[in-house]
Coordinates of C-alpha atoms in Angstrom, one line a residue:
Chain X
X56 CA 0.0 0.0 0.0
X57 CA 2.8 2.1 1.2
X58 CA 4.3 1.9 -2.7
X59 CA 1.3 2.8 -4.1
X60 CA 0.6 6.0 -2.0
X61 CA 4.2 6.7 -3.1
X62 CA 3.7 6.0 -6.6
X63 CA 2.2 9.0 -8.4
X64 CA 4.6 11.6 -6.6
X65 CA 2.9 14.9 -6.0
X66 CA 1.3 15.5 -3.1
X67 CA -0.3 12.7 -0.6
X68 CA -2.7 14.6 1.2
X69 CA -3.3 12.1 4.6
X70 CA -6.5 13.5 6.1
X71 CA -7.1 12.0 10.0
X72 CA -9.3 13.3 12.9
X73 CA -9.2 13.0 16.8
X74 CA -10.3 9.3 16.4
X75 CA -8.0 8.4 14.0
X76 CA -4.7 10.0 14.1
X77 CA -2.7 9.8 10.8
X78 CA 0.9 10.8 12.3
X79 CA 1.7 6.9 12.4
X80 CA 0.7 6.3 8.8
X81 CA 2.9 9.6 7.5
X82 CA 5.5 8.1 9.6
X83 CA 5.4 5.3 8.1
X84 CA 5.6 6.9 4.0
X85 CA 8.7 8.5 5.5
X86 CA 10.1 5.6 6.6
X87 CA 9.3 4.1 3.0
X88 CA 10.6 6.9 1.8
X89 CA 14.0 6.7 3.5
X90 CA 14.7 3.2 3.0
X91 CA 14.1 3.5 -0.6
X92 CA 17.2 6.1 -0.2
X93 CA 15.8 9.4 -0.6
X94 CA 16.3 12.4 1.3
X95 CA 13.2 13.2 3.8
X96 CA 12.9 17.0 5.2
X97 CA 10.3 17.3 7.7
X98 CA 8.5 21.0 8.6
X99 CA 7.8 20.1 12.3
X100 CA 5.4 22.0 13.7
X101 CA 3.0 20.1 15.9
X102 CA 5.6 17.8 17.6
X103 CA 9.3 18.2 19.1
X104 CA 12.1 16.7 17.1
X105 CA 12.9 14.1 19.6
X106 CA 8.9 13.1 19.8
X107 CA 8.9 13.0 16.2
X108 CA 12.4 11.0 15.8
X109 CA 10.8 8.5 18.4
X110 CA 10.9 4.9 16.7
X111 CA 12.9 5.7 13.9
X112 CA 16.1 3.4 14.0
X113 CA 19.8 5.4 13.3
X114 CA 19.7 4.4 9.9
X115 CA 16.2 5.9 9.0
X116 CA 17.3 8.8 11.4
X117 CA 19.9 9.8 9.4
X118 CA 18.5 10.9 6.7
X119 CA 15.8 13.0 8.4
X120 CA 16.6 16.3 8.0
X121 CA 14.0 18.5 10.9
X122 CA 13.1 21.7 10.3
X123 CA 11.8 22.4 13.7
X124 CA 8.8 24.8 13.6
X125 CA 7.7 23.7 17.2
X126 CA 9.4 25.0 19.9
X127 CA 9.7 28.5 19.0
X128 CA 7.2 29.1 15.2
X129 CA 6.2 32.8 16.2
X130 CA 9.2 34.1 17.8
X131 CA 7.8 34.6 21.4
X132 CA 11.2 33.8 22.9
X133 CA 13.4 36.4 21.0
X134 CA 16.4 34.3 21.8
X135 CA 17.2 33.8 18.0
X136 CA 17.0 30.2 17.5
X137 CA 13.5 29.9 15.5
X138 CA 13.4 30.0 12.0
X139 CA 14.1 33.4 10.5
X140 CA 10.9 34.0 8.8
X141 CA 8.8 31.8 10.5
X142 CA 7.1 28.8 8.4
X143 CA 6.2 31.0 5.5
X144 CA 10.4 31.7 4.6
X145 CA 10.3 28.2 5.9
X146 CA 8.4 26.7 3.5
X147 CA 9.9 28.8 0.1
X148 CA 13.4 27.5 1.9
X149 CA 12.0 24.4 0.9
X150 CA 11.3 25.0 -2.3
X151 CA 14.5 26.8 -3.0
X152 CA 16.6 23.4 -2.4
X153 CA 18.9 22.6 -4.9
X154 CA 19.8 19.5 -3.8
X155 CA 20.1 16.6 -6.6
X156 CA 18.1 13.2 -6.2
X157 CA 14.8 12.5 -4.8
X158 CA 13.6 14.2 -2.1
X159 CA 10.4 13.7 0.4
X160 CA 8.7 16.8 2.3
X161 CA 6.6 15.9 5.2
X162 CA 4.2 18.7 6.3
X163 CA 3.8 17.6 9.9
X164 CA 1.2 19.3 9.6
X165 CA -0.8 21.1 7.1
X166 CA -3.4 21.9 9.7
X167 CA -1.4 24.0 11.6
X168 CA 0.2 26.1 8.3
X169 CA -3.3 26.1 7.2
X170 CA -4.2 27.9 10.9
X171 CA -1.1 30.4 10.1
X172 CA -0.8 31.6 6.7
X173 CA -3.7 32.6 4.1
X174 CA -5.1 29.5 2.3
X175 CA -3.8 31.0 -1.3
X176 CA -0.3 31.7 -0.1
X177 CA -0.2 27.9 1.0
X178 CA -1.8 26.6 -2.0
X179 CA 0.8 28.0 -4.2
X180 CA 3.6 27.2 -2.1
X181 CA 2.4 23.4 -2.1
X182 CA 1.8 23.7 -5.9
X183 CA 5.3 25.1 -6.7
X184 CA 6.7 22.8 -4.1
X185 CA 5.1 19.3 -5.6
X186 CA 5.9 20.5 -9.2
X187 CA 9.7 20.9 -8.6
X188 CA 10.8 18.3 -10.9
X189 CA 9.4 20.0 -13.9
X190 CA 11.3 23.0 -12.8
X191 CA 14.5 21.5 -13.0
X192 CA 15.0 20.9 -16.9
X193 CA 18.0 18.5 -16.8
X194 CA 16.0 16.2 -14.2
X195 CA 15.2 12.4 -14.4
X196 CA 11.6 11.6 -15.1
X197 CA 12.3 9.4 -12.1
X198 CA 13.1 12.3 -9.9
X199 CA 10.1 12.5 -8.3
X200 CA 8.8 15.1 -5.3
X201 CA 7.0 13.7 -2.8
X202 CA 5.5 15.9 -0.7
X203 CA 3.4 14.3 2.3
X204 CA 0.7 16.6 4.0
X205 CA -0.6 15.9 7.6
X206 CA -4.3 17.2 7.9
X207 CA -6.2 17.2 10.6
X208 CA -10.0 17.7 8.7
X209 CA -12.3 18.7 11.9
X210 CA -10.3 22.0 12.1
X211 CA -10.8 23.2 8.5
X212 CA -14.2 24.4 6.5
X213 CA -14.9 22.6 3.1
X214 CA -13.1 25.4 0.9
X215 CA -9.8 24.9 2.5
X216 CA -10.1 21.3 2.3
X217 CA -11.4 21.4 -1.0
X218 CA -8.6 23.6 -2.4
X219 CA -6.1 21.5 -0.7
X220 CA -7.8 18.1 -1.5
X221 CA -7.9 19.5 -5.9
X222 CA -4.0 20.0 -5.4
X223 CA -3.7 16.7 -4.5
X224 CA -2.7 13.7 -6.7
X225 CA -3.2 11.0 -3.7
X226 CA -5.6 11.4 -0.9
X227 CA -5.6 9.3 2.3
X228 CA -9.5 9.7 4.5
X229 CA -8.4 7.6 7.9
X230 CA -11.3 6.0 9.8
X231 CA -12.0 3.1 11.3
X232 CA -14.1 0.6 12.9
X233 CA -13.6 -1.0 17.1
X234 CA -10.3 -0.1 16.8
X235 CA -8.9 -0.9 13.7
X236 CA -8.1 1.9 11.7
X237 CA -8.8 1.8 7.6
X238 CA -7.5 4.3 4.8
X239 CA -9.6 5.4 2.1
X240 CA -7.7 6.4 -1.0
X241 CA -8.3 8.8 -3.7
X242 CA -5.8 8.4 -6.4
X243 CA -6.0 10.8 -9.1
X244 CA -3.7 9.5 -12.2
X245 CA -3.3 12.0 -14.8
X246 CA -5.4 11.8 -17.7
X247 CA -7.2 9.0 -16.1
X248 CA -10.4 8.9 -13.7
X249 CA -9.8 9.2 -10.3
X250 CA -10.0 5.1 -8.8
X251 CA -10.7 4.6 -5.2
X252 CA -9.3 1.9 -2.8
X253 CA -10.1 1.1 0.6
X254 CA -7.6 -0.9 2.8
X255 CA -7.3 -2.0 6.6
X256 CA -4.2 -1.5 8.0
X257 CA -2.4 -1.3 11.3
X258 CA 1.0 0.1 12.1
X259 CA 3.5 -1.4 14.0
X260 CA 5.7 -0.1 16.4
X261 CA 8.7 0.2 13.9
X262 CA 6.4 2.0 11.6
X263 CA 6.2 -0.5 9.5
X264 CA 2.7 -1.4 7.9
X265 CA 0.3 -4.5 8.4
X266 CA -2.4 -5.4 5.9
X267 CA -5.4 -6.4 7.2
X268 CA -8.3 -8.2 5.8
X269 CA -10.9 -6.4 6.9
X270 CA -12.9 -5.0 9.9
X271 CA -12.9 -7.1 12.9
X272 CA -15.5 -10.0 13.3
X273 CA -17.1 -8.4 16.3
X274 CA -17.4 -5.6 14.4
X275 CA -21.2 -6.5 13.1
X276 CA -23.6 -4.5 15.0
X277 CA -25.1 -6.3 18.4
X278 CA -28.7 -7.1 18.5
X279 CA -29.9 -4.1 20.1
X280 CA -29.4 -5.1 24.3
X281 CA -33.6 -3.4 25.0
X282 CA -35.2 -5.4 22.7
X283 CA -36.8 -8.2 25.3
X284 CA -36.5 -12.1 24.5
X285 CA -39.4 -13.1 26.7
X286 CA -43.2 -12.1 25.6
X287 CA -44.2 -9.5 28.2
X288 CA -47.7 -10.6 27.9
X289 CA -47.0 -14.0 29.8
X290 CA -47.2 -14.0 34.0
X291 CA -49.9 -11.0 33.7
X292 CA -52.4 -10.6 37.0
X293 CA -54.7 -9.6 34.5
X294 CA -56.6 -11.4 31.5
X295 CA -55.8 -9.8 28.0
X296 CA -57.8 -12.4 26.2
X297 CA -61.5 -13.2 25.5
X298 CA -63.0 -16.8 26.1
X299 CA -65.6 -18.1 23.5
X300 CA -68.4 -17.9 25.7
X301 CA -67.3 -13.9 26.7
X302 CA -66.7 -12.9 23.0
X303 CA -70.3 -14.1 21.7
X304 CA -71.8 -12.5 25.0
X305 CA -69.8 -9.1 23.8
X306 CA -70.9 -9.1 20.7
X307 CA -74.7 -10.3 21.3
X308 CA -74.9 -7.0 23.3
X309 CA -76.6 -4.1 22.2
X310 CA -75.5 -0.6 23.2
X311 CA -77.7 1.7 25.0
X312 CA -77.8 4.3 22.4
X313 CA -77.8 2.2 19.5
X314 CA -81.4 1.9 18.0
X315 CA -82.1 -1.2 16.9
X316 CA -85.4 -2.9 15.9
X317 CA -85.8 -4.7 19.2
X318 CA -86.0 -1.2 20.4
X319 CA -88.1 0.0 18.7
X320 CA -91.0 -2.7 19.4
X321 CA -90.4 -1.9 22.8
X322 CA -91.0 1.7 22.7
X323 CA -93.9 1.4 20.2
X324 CA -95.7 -1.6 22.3
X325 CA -97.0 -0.3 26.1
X326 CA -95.1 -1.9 28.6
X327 CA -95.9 -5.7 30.0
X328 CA -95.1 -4.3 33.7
X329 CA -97.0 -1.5 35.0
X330 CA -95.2 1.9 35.1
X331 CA -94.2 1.1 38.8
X332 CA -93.3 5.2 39.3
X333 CA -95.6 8.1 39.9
X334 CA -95.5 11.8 40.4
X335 CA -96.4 13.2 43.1
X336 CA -96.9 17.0 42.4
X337 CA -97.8 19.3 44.9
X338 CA -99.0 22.4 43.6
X339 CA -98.2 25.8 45.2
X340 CA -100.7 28.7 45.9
X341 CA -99.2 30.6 42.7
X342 CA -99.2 27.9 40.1
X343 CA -101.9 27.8 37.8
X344 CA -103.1 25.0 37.0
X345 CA -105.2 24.2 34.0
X346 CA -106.1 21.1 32.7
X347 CA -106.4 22.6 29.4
X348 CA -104.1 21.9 26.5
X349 CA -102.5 24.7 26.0
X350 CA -101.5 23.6 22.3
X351 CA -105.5 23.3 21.6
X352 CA -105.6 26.5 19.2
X353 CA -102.4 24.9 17.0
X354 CA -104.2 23.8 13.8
X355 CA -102.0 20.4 14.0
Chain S
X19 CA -8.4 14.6 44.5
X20 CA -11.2 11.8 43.9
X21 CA -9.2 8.1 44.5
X22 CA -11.9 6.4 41.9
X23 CA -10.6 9.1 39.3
X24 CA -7.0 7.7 40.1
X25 CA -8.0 3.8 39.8
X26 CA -9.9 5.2 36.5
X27 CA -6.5 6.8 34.9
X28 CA -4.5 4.0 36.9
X29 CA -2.0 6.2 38.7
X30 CA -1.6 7.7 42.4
X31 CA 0.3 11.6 43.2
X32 CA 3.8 9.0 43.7
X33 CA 3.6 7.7 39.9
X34 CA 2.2 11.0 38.2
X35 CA 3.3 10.6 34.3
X36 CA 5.3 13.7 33.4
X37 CA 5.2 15.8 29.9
X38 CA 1.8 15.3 29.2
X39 CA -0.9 17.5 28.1
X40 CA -4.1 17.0 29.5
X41 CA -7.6 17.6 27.4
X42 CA -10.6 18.0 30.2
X43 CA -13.7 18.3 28.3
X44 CA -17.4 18.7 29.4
X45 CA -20.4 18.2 27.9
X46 CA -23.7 18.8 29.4
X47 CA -23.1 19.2 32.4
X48 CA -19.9 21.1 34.4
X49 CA -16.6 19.5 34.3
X50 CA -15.2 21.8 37.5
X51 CA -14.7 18.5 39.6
X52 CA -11.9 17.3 36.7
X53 CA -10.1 20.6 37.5
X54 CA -10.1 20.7 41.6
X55 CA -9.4 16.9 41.1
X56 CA -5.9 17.4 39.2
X57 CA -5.5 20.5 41.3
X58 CA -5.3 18.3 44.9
X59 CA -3.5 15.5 42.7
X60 CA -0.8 17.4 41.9
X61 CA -0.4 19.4 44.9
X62 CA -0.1 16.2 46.8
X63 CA 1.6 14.8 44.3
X64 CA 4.7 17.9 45.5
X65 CA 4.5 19.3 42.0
X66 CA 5.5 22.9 41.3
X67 CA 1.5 24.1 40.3
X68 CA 0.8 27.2 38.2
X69 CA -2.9 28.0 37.9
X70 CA -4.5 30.0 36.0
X71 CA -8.1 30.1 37.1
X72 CA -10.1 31.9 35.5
X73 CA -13.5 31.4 36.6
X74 CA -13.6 31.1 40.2
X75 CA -12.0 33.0 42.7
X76 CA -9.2 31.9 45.2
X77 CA -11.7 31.3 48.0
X78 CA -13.7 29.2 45.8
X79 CA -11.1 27.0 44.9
X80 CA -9.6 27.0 48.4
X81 CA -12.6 25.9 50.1
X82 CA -13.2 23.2 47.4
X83 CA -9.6 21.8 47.9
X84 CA -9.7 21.3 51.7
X85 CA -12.3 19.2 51.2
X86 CA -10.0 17.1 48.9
X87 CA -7.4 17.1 51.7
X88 CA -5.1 20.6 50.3
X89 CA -4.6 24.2 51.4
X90 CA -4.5 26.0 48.8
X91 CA -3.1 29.2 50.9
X92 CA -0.4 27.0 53.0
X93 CA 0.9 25.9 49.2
X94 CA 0.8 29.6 48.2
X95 CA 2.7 30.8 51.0
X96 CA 5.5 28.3 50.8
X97 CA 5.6 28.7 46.9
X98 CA 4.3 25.1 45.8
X99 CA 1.2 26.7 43.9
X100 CA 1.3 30.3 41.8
X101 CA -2.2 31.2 41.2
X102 CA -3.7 33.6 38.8
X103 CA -7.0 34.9 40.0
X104 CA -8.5 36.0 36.8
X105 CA -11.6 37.8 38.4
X106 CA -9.7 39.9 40.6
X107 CA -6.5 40.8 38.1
X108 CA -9.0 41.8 35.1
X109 CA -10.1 44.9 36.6
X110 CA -6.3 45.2 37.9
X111 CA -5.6 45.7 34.3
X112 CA -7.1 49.4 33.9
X113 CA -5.5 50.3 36.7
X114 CA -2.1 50.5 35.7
X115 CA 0.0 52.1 32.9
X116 CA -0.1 50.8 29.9
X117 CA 3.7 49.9 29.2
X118 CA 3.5 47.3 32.6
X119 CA 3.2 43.8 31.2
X120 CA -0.2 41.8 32.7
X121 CA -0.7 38.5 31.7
X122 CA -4.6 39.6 30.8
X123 CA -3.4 42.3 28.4
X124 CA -5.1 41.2 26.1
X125 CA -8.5 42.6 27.7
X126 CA -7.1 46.0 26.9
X127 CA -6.6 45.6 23.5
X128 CA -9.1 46.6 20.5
X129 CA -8.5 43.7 18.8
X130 CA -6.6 41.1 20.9
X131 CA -3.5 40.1 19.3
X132 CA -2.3 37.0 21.3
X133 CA -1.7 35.3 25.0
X134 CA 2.2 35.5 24.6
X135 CA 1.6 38.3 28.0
X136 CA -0.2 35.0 29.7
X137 CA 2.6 32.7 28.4
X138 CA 5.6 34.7 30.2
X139 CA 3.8 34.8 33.0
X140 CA 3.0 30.9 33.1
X141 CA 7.2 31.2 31.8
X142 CA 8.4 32.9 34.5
X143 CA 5.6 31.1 37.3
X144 CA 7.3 27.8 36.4
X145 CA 11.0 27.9 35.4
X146 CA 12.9 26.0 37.7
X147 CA 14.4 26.6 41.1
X148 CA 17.7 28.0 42.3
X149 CA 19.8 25.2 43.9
X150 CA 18.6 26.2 47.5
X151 CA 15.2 26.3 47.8
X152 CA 12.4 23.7 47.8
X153 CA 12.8 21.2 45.1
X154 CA 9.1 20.1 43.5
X155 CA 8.9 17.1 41.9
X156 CA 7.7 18.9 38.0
X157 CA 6.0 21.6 36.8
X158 CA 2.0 21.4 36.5
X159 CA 0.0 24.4 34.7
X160 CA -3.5 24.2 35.0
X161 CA -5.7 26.0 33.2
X162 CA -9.7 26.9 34.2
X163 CA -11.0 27.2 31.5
X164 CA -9.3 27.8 27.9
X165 CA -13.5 28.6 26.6
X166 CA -13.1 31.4 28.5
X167 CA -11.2 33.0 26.6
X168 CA -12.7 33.0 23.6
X169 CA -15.6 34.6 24.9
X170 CA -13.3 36.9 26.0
X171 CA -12.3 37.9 22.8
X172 CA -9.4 35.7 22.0
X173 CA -9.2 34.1 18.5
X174 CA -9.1 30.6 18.7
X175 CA -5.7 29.9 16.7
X176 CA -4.6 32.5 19.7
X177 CA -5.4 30.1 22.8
X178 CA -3.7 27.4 20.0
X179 CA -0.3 28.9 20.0
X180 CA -1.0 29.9 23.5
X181 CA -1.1 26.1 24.7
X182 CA 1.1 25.0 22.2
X183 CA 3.8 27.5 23.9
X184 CA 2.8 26.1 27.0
X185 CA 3.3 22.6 25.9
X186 CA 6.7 23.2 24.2
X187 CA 7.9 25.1 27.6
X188 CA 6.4 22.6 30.2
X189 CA 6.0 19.5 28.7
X190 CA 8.9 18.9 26.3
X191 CA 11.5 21.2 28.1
X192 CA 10.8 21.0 31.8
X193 CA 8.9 17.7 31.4
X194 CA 6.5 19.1 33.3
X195 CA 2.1 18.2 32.4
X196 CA 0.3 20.6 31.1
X197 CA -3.9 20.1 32.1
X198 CA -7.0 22.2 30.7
X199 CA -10.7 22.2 30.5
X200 CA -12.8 23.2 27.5
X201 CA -15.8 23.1 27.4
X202 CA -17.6 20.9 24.3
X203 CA -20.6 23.4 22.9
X204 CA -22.5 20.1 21.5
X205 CA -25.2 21.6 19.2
X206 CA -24.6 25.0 19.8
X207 CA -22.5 25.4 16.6
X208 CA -19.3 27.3 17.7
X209 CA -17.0 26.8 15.3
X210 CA -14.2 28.4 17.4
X211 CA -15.2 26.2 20.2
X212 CA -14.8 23.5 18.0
X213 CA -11.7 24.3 16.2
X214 CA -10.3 24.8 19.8
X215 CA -11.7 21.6 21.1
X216 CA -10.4 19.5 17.9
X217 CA -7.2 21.4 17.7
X218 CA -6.0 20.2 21.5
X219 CA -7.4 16.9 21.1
X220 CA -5.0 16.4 18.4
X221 CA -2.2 17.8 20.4
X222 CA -3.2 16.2 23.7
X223 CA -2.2 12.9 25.2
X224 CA -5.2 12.1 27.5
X225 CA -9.0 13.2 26.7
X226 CA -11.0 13.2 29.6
X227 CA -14.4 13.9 29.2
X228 CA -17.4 14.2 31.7
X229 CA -20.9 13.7 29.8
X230 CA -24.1 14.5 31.1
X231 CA -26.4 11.7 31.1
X232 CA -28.8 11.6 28.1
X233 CA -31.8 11.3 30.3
X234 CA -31.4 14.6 32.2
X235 CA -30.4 15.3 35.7
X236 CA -30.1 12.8 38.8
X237 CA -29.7 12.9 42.5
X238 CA -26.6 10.7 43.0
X239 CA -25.2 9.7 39.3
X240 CA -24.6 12.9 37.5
X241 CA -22.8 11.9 34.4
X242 CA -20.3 9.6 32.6
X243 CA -16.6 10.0 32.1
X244 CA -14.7 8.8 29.1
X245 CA -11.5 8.9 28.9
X246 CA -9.1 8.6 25.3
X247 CA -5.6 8.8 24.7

């Protein structure tokens, strides 16, 4: 995988996140790098020199040239030993290098240029910096630049991230699944459509890089932990269910209000039983009472 | 210091890791405890403290921190702890010329340029002893809270450089730990907040951060902790 990232030259844009930290996997292209004997020059910005040395055996170490940008980038201390410039000069330093042979830049990391210096200014730095070898007339088509860029993608909006991700010729999205880290890569070959890959991977301790086949088994989602195995309608105090007998004497039963004909017989036919009420009424001395029908005069 | 935060982390004041930069984050609820915890931690733990406390005042914190088990004003009178009372400096500011140094200059500014004022200070708080006095075991800064600041005005790449100072100084030179809080907006959509947030949690070693619990408030459990590194 490493060889492939590696392949186009250009720039390798490696895009992590909190989660998923990409400062293993760029160590790791440098150490590719470096054993396939080029030179590597680091802009160190994020991490100290020894922190970022860490791991690196003498031989890989030796041809790691560190351009520290972290322990004084704005010039707070005044005691002269930061970069004249700061990471701006830095950077056109870079660019500037005459040395012959292949070369890697490491941009550990482009989140924190991105933070420092106007999106524009970097863009064109990066673009003059990853088209070196077509600068340089009397170079090998061989000589290629790599130039490796660390970005951290939560801290950007999308028009940074898209101008950096169109100056890109390789693009690395690290995520992951329970622990085991995947990258998914963008390559964009020139004059051809851009292919995607996706690969698991871990890194070793040594930096080196271990294939994986996929996501781990465990990784399918568990049956959800709420959802109940026993029916909740079992052990109730209570009866949910009808009998025979109860469910035709619920649906033989008529409603109060509904009018039916059986109803209606009764209220047309007078009553088997007696009306067993009376009224008693006791008139008072003001009530007039007169037997008359007082509806007599209605012609109806 | 709370002992079930230690068995959590898996260390005690006699095995404190040094050169470390600790990310406290709370969400939903208030992460305060995190900060009197590492404050009584490291203070029994004989570390040099530097705190900048920006929120509370001295009392506040004191009172807190005996019931962990410190004084807070017996380790500011024999030098273990340097403590920044925000609330009570801030107004110190306009009160004095112009030309003296403070470490909250920047609330005097129109637009406020950067903490490097706040980073001597935490400079010159820490850097180590002349043979002859007191030697502490390493330097701690802790900050309450780095949010703060940007509602204060401060940019958010500004409290960046700020901590990264801080971390270059502290951690890598005097291998001392560096421990703040932030607080995580969730929903709220601050992008500086969130720059902020993301930026340390790429630059930090050990994310602690106290939830609330999804279902509201409680009586006795009031959140969760997670912790990442």
């Amino acid at each position: 995988m490493l060889e492939l990232l590696l392949a186009l030259g250009g720039l390798v844009l490696l895009r992590d996140s909190v989660e998923w930290e990409g400062r293993s996997l760029l160590k790791a292209l440098i150490k590719k790098s470096a054993l396939c004997g080029e030179q590597v020059h680091i802009l160190g910005c994020e991490v100290s020199e020894e922190e970022f040395r860490e791991g690196f055996d003498s031989n890989i170490n030796s041809r790691l040239v560190y351009h520290d940008l972290f322990r004084d980038p704005l010039n707070w201390s005044k005691t002269g030993e930061a970069l004249p410039g700061g990471p701006l000069e830095a950077l056109r330093a870079l660019c500037r290098r005459t040395d012959p042979g292949p070369v890697t830049v490491a941009l550990d990391s482009l989140s924190w240029l991105l933070l420092h210096l106007p999106c524009t200014t970097l863009c064109q730095i990066l673009h003059a910096l990853s088209h070196q070898d077509s600068c340089h007339g009397d170079s090998s088509p061989g000589e290629q630049v790599h130039v490796l860029g660390l970005l951290h993608e939560e801290l950007h909006g999308p028009g940074p991230l898209g101008a950096l991700s169109s100056l890109a010729q390789t693009e690395v999205t690290l995520s992951g699944v329970m622990g085991q880290a995947s990258a998914h890569i963008l390559y964009r070959r020139p004059q051809q459509r851009p292919t995607h890959q996706t690969q698991w991977f871990s890194i070793l301790p040594d930096f080196s890089l271990e294939l994986q086949g996929g996501p781990p088994l465990e990784s399918q989602p568990n049956p959800d932990p709420h959802t109940p195995s026993t029916d909740p309608t079992t052990h109730l105090t209570f009866n949910l269910h009808l009998s025979k007998k109860e469910r035709e004497a619920k649906d033989s039963l008529t409603l109060p209000f509904q009018f039916s004909s059986e109803k209606q017989q009764a209220l047309l036919r007078p009553g088997l039983s007696q009306a067993t009420s009376h009224i008693f009424y006791e008139p008072d001395a003001y009530d007039d009472l007169d037997q008359e029908d007082p509806d007599d005069d209605l012609d109806v | 210091m709370f002992p079930e935060l230690n068995n959590l982390l898996n260390t005690t004041p006699d095995q404190a890791e040094q050169g470390k930069l600790t990310l406290l984050c709370d969400a939903k609820t208030d992460g305060s405890f995190l900060v009197h915890h590492f404050l009584s931690f490291y203070l029994k733990a004989n570390c040099k403290v530097c705190f900048v406390a920006l929120i509370q005042s001295f009392s506040h914190y004191n009172i807190v921190g005996q019931k962990l088990g410190v004084s807070l004003t017996t380790a500011r009178e024999r030098g273990q702890l340097v403590f920044l009372e925000g609330l009570k400096s801030a107004v110190d500011v306009f009160f004095r010329p112009q030309e003296d140094p403070h470490p909250l200059q920047f609330l005097r500014e129109a637009n406020s340029g950067n903490l490097q004022p706040l980073y001597e200070f935490v400079q010159e708080a820490l850097k180590p002893m002349d043979s002859g006095e007191a030697a502490w075991r390493c330097p701690v800064l802790l900050v309450d809270d780095l949010s703060v600041l940007l509602s204060l005005g401060v940019g958010a790449v500004a409290v960046l450089d700020f901590v990264h100072y801080c971390r270059a100084t502290v951690c890598r030179e005097r291998k001392g730990n560096v421990v703040a809080l932030v607080h995580d907006s969730g929903d709220a959509e601050d992008e500086e907040n969130d720059i902020l947030l993301n930026g340390l949690g790429h630059q930090s070693h050990l994310i602690l951060r106290a939830e609330g619990l999804a279902t509201g408030f409680c009586k006795d459990v009031h959140g969760q902790p997670k912790g990442s590194s």
